[in-house]
Coordinates of C-alpha atoms in Angstrom, one line a residue:
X1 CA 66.6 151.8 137.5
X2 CA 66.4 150.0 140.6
X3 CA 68.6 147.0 141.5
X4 CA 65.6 144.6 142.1
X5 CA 63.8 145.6 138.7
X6 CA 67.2 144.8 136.3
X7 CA 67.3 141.6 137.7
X8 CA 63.7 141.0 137.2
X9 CA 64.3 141.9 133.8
X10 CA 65.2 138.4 132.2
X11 CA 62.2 137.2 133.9
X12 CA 59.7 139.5 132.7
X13 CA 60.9 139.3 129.2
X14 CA 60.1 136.2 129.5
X15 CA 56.5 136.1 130.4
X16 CA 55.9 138.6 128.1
X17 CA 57.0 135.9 125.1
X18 CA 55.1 132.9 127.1
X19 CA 53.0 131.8 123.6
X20 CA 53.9 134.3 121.3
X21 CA 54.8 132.0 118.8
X22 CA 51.0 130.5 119.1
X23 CA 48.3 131.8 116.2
X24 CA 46.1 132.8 119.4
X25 CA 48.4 133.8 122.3
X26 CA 47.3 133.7 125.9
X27 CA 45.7 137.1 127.0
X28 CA 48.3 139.8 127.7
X29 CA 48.2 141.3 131.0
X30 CA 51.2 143.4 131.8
X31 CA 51.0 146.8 132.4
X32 CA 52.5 149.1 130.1
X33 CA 55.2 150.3 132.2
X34 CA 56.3 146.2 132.0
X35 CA 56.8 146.8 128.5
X36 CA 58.1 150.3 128.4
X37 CA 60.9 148.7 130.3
X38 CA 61.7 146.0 128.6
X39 CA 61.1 147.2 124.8
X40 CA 65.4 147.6 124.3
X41 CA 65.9 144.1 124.9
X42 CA 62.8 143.2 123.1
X43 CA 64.5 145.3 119.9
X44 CA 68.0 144.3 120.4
X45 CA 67.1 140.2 120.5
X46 CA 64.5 139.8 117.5
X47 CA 61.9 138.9 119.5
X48 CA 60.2 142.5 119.2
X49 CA 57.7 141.0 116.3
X50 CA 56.8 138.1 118.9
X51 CA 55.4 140.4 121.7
X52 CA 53.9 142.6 119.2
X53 CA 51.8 139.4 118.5
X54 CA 50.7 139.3 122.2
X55 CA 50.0 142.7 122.6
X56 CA 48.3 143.8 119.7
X57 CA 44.8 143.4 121.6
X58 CA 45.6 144.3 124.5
X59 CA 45.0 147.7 126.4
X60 CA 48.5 148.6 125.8
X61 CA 48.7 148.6 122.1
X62 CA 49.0 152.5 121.8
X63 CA 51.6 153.5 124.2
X64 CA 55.3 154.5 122.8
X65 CA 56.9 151.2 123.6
X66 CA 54.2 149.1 121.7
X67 CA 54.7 151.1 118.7
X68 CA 58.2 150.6 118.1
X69 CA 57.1 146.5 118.5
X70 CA 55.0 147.7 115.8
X71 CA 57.2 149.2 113.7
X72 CA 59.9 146.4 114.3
X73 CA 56.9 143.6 112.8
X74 CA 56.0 146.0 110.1
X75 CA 60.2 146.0 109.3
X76 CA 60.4 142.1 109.9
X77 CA 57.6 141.3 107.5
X78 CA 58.9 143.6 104.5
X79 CA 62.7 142.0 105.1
X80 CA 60.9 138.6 105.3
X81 CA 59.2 138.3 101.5
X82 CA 62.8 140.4 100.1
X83 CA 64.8 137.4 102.4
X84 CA 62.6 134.9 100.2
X85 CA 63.7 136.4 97.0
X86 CA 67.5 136.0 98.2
X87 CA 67.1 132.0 99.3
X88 CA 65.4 131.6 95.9
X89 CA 68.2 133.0 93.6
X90 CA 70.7 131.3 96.1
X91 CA 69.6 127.7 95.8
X92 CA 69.3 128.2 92.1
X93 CA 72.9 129.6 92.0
X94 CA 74.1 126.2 93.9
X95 CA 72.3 123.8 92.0
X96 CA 73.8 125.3 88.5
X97 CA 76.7 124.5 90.4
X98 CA 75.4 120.8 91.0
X99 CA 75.3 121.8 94.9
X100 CA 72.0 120.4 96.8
X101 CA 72.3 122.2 100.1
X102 CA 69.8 121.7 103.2
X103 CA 68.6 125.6 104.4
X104 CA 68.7 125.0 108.5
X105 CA 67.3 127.8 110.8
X106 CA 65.9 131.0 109.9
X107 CA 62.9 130.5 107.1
X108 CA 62.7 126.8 107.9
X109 CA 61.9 127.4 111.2
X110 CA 59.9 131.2 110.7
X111 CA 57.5 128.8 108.6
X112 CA 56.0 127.1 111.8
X113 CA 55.2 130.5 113.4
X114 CA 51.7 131.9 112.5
X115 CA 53.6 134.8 109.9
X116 CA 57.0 134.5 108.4
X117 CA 57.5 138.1 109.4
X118 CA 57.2 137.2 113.5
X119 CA 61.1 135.1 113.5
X120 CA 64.0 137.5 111.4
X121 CA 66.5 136.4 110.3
X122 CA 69.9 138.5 109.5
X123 CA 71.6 135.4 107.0
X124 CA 70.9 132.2 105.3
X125 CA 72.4 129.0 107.2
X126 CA 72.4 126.4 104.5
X127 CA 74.7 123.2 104.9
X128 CA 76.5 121.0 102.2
X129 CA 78.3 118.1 102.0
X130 CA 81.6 118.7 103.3
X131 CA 83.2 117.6 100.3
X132 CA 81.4 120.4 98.4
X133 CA 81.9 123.0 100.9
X134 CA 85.0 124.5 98.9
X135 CA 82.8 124.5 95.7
X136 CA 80.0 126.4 97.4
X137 CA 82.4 128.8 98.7
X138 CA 83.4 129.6 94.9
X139 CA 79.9 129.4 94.0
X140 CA 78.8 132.2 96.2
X141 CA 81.4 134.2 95.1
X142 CA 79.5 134.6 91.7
X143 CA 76.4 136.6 93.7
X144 CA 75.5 139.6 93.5
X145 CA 75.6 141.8 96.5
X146 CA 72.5 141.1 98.6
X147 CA 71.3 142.4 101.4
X148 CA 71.2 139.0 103.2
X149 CA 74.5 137.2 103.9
X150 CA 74.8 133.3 103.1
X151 CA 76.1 131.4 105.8
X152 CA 77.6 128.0 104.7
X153 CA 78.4 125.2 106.7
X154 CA 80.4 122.5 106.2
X155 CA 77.7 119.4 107.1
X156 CA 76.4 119.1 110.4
X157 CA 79.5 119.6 112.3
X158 CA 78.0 122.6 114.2
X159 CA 74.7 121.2 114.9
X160 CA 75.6 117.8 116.9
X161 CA 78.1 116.5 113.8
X162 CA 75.0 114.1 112.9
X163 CA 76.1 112.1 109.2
X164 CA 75.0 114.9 106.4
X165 CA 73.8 111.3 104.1
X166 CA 71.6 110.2 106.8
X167 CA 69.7 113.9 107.3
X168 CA 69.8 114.6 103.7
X169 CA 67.8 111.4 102.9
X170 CA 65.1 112.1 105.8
X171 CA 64.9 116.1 104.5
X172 CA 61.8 116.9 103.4
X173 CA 61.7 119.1 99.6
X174 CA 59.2 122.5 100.7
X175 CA 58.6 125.2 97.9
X176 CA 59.8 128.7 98.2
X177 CA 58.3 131.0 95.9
X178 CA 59.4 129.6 92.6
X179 CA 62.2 127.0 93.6
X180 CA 61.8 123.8 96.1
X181 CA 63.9 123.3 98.9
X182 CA 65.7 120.7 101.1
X183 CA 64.6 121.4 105.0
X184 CA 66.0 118.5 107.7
X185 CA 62.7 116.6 108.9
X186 CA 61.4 117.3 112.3
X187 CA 63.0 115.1 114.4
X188 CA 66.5 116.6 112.9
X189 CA 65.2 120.0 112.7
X190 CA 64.7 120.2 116.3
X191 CA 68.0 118.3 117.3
X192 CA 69.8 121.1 115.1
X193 CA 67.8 123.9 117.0
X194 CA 68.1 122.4 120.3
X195 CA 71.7 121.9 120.0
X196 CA 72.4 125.7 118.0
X197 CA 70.7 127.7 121.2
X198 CA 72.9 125.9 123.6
X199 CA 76.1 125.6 121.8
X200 CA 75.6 129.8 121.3
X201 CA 74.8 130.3 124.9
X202 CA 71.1 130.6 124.6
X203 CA 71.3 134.0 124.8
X204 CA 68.4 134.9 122.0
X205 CA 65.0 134.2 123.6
X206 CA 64.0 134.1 119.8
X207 CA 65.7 130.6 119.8
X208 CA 63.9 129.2 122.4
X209 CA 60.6 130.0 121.0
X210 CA 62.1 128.5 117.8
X211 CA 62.1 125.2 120.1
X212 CA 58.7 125.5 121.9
X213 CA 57.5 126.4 118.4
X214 CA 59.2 122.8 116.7
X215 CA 57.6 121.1 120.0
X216 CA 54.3 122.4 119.9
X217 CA 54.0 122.0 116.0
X218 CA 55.5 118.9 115.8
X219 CA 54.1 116.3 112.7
X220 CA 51.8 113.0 114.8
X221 CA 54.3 111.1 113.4
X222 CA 56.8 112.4 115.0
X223 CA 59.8 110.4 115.9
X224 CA 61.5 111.0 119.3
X225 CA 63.8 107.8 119.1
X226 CA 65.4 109.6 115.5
X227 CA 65.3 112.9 117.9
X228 CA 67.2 111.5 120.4
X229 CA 68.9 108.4 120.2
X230 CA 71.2 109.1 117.5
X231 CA 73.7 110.3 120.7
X232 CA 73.2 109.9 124.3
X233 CA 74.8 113.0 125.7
X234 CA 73.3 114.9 123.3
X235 CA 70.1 113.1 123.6
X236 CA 70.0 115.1 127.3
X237 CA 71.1 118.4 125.7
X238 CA 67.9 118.5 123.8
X239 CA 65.5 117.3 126.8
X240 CA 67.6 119.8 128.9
X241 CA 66.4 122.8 126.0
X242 CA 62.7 121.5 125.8
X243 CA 62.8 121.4 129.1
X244 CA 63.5 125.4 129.2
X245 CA 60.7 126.3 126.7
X246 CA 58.4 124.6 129.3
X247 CA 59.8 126.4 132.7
X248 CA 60.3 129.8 131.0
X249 CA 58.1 130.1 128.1
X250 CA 55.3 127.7 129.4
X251 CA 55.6 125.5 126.2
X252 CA 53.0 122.6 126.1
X253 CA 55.3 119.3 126.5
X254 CA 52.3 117.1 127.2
X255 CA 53.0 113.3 125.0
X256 CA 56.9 114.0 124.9
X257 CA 60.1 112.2 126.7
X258 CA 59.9 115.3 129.1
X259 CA 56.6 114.9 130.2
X260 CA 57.3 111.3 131.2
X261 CA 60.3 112.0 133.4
X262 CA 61.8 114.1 136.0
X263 CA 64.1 116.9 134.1
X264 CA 66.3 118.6 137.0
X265 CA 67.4 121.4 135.4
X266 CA 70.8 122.5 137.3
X267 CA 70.6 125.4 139.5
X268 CA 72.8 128.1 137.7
X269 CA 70.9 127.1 134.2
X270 CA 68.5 129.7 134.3
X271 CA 70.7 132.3 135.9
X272 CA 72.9 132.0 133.1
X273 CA 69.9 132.6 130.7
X274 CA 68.3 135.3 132.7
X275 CA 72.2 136.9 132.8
X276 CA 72.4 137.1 128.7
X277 CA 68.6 137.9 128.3
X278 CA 69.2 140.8 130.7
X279 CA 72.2 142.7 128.6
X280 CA 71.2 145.0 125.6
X281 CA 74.4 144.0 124.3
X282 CA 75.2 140.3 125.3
X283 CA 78.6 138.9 125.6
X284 CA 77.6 136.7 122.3
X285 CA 76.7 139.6 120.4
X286 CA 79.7 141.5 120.6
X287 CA 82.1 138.3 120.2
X288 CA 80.4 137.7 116.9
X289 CA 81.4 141.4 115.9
X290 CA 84.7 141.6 116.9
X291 CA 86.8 138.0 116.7
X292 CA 90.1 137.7 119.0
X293 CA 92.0 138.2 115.5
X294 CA 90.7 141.7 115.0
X295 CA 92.9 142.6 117.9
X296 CA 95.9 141.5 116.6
X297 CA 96.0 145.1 114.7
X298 CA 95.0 146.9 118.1
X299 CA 96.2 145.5 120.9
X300 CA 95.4 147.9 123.2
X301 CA 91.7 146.5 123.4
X302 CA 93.1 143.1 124.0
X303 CA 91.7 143.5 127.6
X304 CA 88.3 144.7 126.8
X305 CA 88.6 141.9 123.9
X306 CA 89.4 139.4 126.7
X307 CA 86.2 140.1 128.5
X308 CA 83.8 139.9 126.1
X309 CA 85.5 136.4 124.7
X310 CA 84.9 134.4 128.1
X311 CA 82.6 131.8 127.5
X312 CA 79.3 132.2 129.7
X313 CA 78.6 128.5 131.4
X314 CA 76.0 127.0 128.6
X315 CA 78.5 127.6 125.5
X316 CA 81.7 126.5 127.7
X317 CA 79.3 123.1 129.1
X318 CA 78.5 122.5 125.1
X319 CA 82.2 123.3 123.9
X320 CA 83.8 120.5 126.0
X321 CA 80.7 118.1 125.6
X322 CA 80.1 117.9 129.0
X323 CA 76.7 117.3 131.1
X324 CA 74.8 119.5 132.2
X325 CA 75.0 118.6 135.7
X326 CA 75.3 120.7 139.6
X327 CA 79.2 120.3 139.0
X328 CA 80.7 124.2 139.0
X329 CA 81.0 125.5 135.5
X330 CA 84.1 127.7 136.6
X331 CA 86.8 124.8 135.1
X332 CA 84.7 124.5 131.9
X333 CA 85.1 127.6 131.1
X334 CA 88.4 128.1 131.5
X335 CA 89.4 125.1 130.0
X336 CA 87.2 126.5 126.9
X337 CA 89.4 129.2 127.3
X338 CA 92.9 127.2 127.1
X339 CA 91.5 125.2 123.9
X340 CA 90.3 128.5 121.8
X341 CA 93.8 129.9 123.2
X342 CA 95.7 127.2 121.6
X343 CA 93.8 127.6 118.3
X344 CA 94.5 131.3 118.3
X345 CA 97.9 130.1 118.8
X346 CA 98.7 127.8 116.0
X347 CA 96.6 130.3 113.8
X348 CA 99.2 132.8 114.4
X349 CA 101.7 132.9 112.1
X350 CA 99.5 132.7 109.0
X351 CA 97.5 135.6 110.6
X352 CA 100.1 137.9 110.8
X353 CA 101.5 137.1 107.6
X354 CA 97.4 138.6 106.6
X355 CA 98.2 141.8 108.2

């Protein structure tokens, strides 16, 4: 493949998701060989469901690429009603525990798209007080092997370290299936997503759909002060993440804080987007697969280990709560570096004593 057309990739996968998460998306116009080349990072990101949505009735419905989008909907909506089941006997197993947790990501967002099955999801990110955390971590132990794995968090540390109290008395109660559940409100909802794509390095396009989705299908009530003033650096995080669902996915941010202001985006932003969107196997990806500890019992991949482990600019920018600014990204990343170094470090000893 030529030079020119990988680095176009990023780009194109990107106008190919401009909408998608819409109940009528714009026309589709890209040729098939567009998608034919693009269908592996499609696949490997979750966003195969989304541009199966767009080209569905379009001319190139029927050629090889398309039907693998097909067949990755068809798998998405099937894992989407079982993924329902799972949350239902999970909240129920908490709350006999007298554990109210708040279910973040995943089905709370996939219920603003137009199906559930168009957003996966591979766990279930629910958050608890943090006092409760070790008691939820028992809990869970008490259920059954499924085929979805719960991912618990200890309050809102993670997403912008907002006070759980605060959220928790703003959540909304939504039903799923047999069992109600506690969802953050908008305005928190989209803080949390905002903040989760940046933090991981935005390196899912599926997240920043997620975003234009929150945006687009906001409530009229809608509260941008509780969106944004709870922090002021991480007030311009989120503007600085709405802002990319407008420039790459052509989100509508007509009536919001964006549309009433200049948002600069800084020049290596995008790069470092269109980098990650670009790989079939991001530098995120494989991190989450193999920690640094898993080395500790093969050292010889220490190297290889290394690489994959750098921070890309956008999680490095978010770890040391900087601004997102023009100012070279090179220190923040190695200073990321030093601080997850040190952490390893003073790990250490009670690691090896695991081995």
């Amino acid at each position: 493949m030529a030079e020119a057309s990988i680095k176009s990739r990023g780009r194109l996968l990107a106008s190919v998701l401009k909408g998608s998460w819409r109940r009528t998306p714009t026309p589709f116009k890209h040729p098939a060989v567009e998608i034919e080349e693009i269908a592996p990072l499609l696949l490997n990101s979750g966003a195969a469901a989304l541009a199966w949505w767009q080209i569905r009735h379009s001319d190139s419905r029927d050629i090889p690429a398309a039907r693998q989008l097909h067949q990755a909907y068809r798998l998405y909506t099937l894992q989407a009603a079982i993924h329902q089941q799972t949350i239902e006997r999970v909240i129920a197993l908490l709350r006999s525990f007298e554990i109210e947790p708040i279910l973040i990501k995943g089905w709370a967002v996939a219920r603003l798209y137009p199906e559930h099955g168009l957003r996966p999801y591979a766990d279930i990110d629910l958050c608890v007080r943090p006092e409760q955390f070790a008691a939820a971590e028992i809990a869970l132990k008490n259920l059954p092997d499924e085929q979805y794995e719960v991912d618990l968090h200890r309050g809102f540390a993670k997403f912008g370290g907002a006070n759980f109290d605060e959220i928790n008395a703003r959540s909304e109660s939504v039903r799923i299936g047999e069992v109600d559940v506690r969802v953050p409100c908008a305005e928190d909802h989209l803080r949390i997503l905002c903040i989760h794509l940046l933090r991981e390095g935005a390196w899912r396009p599926l997240w920043l759909c997620d975003i234009a989705a929150a945006v687009e299908l906001r409530p009229a009530n809608f509260d941008w002060d509780r969106c944004l003033t709870e922090n002021h650096k991480r007030a311009k995080w989120i503007i600085c993440a709405i802002s990319l669902t407008q420039q790459l996915l052509g989100a509508d941010v007509s009536s919001t804080p964006i549309a009433q202001r200049s948002t600069r985006l800084p020049s290596w932003l995008i790069p470092a987007i269109m980098k990650e969107w670009e790989s079939e196997m991001p530098s995120m990806k494989l991190r989450h697969r193999a920690p640094m500890a898993n080395y500790l019992r093969r050292p010889a991949g220490i190297l290889s280990g290394l690489r994959h482990h750098w921070p890309n600019p956008i999680e490095a920018t978010i770890s040391l709560r900087a601004p997102f600014n023009e100012l070279p990204r090179l220190p923040f990343q190695l200073g990321t570096c030093f601080a997850r170094t040190a952490k390893l470090a003073a790990r250490l000893p009670k690691l090896l004593r695991e081995q």
